[in-house]
Amino acid sequence: MAFTMTMLAWSAVDFGDHLSSRNELSNALGAIRWGTDYLINAHPDPDVLYGEVGDGYSDHDCWQRPEDMTTPRTAYRIDDQHPGSDLAAETAAALAAASIAFRQTDRQYANQLLGHAKQLFEFACNHQGLYQNSIGVAGGFYSSSGYEDELVWAAAWLHRATNDGKYLDFLSTRGTDGTRSEFSWDDKFVGAQVLIAKLVLEGRLQKSSGTWGQYKNQAEQFICSCLQKGNSNLGRTPGGLLWIHQWNNFQYVAAASFIASVYSDYLQTSSASIQCPGGSVGPSDLISFAQSQVDYMLGSNPKNMSYMVGYGSKYPTEVHHRGASIISIKKDPTPVTCRGGYGSWFNQNGPNPNVLDGAIVGGPDQSDGYYDSRNNFQQAEPATVNVAPFTGVLARLA
């Protein structure tokens, strides 16, 4: 959830003018505030952050509407005795990015966001540890592979929000961790590398200083690999979709497309290009890549179907989503029981009774195949981390 908010905020920060020209900026800010209000409420004390409500295991045993849920709503937290640097730092990044997005329209709220972001970053640094070691129920579903990436990601956003040199000092002492093969909720290094590369392109940091040059080079090598011009190119399906993981591949496609979109503008502003192993790459090449991925997602693919629900004439109708797959409580208030929902709704063939407009499902397999079934959760489950990066990409292309 925090990564979703960071990416929505980055969309508004870098593509705010594009959103505004389409009268969508207020909608974007409204969506961000919905999430950041929650994160603020989850942070009642400097060294306390609530990270999960409910239990993934008991929740997955049930197929119910949110209004009918009977599973325990236990709240789990991290604190100074039970750390979670990844969770705290990612939340700090989200609030710092959002503070920039709100700076022009609501300075008081922006300052409130920034205050929480600073506290959470200090919490993440002073009490280090993986969050699933403190919130065990999270480990089976969203286990973090490390927290160093969140620390540098948060520091990069706090520097952009404050221009305080202490965050650059922090970044100068951390490892850039090499060229990455994905940008995702679990691996933020590419995002941090791109934010530092922006400062180098603007002349605010010297590339000759080894660390800053490494950040920039590794950001650009990731982009090269997305465009098939690197030394270790990322996979593609026969239809041209970037292929990174079999489970919810679209979240990685969306994030990579976002990186290409923002970096295109950074290069354009600096009259620069990327020297990839496979040749020079300019701003238009990056936008063409992002456009190709969006076109695929919206219907230019071997299935001739849109993977955004409700868009186009053909799109997934059996989305793996409890609320969408069960009749609205407004039409039938009869409670749906925990296990009863499987027999009455989950296992029924046919379209969901509610269209989940705007949701982006996990997407096709490595051969461009897609099976539209609620049971096919690897492909048919939507996620907010799919939509958030594409918000910025679509704004840039509009």
XYZ file of C-alpha atoms in Angstrom, residues 1 56 102 115 119 124 143 145 148-149 169 180 183 202 216 233 255 381 384:
19
model
C 0.000 0.000 0.000
C -3.940 -13.233 5.251
C 0.528 18.794 -2.027
C 6.942 15.633 9.571
C 10.135 10.578 11.939
C 13.806 2.945 10.166
C 7.853 -11.101 2.582
C 13.893 -9.477 0.709
C 18.541 -1.365 2.330
C 16.635 -0.412 -0.822
C 25.307 12.351 3.028
C 18.744 -4.371 -10.957
C 11.613 -2.122 -9.914
C 20.844 18.636 -13.657
C 23.254 7.078 -12.649
C 18.247 -7.768 -21.407
C 6.876 0.216 -12.864
C -5.936 -10.868 -9.639
C -3.102 -1.299 -6.700
